[in-house]
Each structure stands twice: as C-alpha cells, then as structure tokens.
Coordinates of C-alpha atoms in Angstrom, one line a residue:
D1 CA 14.2 -4.2 -24.1
P2 CA 16.2 -2.6 -22.0
D3 CA 16.5 -6.1 -19.8
R4 CA 15.8 -4.1 -16.3
P5 CA 13.1 -3.9 -13.7
G6 CA 10.5 -1.4 -14.9
V7 CA 8.8 -0.9 -18.2
N8 CA 10.2 -3.1 -20.9
Q9 CA 9.5 -3.6 -24.6
F10 CA 9.3 -7.7 -25.8
H11 CA 9.7 -8.1 -29.5
L12 CA 8.9 -10.8 -31.5
I13 CA 10.4 -10.9 -35.1
F14 CA 9.6 -13.7 -37.4
A15 CA 11.3 -14.5 -40.9
G16 CA 10.2 -16.3 -43.6
P17 CA 8.1 -16.4 -46.8
P18 CA 5.4 -14.0 -47.1
A19 CA 2.7 -16.8 -46.8
A20 CA 4.1 -17.9 -43.5
L21 CA 4.4 -14.6 -41.8
A22 CA 0.7 -13.9 -42.9
S23 CA -0.5 -16.9 -40.8
V24 CA 1.4 -15.8 -37.7
D25 CA -1.0 -14.8 -34.7
P26 CA 1.3 -15.2 -31.6
R27 CA -0.1 -16.2 -28.0
V28 CA 2.5 -15.0 -25.6
T29 CA 2.4 -15.5 -21.7
A30 CA 4.5 -14.3 -19.2
S31 CA 5.2 -16.0 -15.5
H32 CA 7.2 -14.7 -12.6
D33 CA 9.3 -16.8 -10.3
G34 CA 7.0 -19.9 -11.2
G35 CA 3.6 -17.9 -10.7
P36 CA 0.6 -18.2 -13.0
A37 CA 1.1 -17.3 -16.6
Q38 CA -0.5 -14.1 -17.5
L39 CA -1.6 -13.6 -21.3
L40 CA 0.2 -10.7 -22.9
R41 CA -1.4 -8.3 -25.7
Q42 CA 0.7 -8.1 -28.9
L43 CA 0.9 -4.9 -31.4
R44 CA 1.6 -5.8 -34.9
V45 CA 4.3 -3.5 -35.8
S46 CA 4.8 -5.0 -39.5
P47 CA 4.2 -8.5 -40.9
G48 CA 6.0 -11.1 -38.8
H49 CA 7.0 -8.2 -36.3
Y50 CA 5.1 -7.9 -33.0
S51 CA 5.6 -5.9 -29.7
E52 CA 4.3 -5.9 -26.2
I53 CA 4.9 -3.4 -23.3
V54 CA 5.8 -5.0 -20.2
V55 CA 6.2 -3.7 -16.5
L56 CA 8.8 -6.6 -15.1
T57 CA 10.0 -6.7 -11.5
T58 CA 13.3 -8.2 -10.4
G59 CA 13.2 -12.1 -10.3
R60 CA 12.8 -15.0 -13.0
W61 CA 10.7 -14.3 -15.9
I62 CA 9.6 -16.8 -18.4
F63 CA 7.9 -15.9 -21.8
R64 CA 6.2 -18.6 -23.9
V65 CA 5.0 -18.2 -27.3
T66 CA 3.0 -20.3 -29.7
T67 CA 1.8 -19.2 -33.2
P68 CA 0.8 -20.9 -36.3
F69 CA 3.7 -20.6 -38.8
G70 CA 2.7 -21.5 -42.4
H71 CA 1.3 -25.0 -42.1
R72 CA 2.7 -25.8 -38.7
S73 CA 2.6 -24.8 -34.9
V74 CA 5.8 -23.2 -33.6
S75 CA 6.4 -22.8 -29.7
F76 CA 9.5 -21.6 -27.7
S77 CA 10.4 -20.1 -24.2
V78 CA 12.5 -17.1 -23.4
P79 CA 13.8 -17.1 -19.8
L80 CA 15.1 -13.6 -18.3
I81 CA 16.5 -13.2 -14.9
L82 CA 16.4 -9.3 -13.9
H83 CA 18.5 -8.2 -10.8

C-alpha cells in the first residue's frame, strides 16, 4: 500500500478461529531483483493483523511469509513489480 516506489505499508491479515489467530507469529522477508532476503519487522495491529513499513524502489520484489497457524505452518510469497 500504495504499490509504488517510496514508503509503503505491507499488511498481513489472517482469518480463522481465535486459537489459530493466537498462534500467528509471522516471519516476513523481502528481496529485490533476486538479491538477498531481508527480514522485516512486524507491528501487530490486532489479532491476525500485522503491518510493516517498507521503502521500496523500482523493480521486482518478493515478500515471503512463514508463520505457525493453529497446528500447522503456513508459507506463501507475494510478488510485486514497481515501475
């Protein structure tokens, strides 16, 4: 948010039963144009809602998220290309 070069806010919002949301502790990394992944710090906004402030430059970004969710682990990637 707002998906353009400069200061952006990256939100993670998890939905599910309260017990599963209580287990969420996301680990988020960001890499730019195939470079090394940098660990991002999350701010817990509310149960299951996390946000990070990131400064993005033009190019291809990959955000990788891994977190416990209930009794399992969840992982996914979010690609973003900024012009």
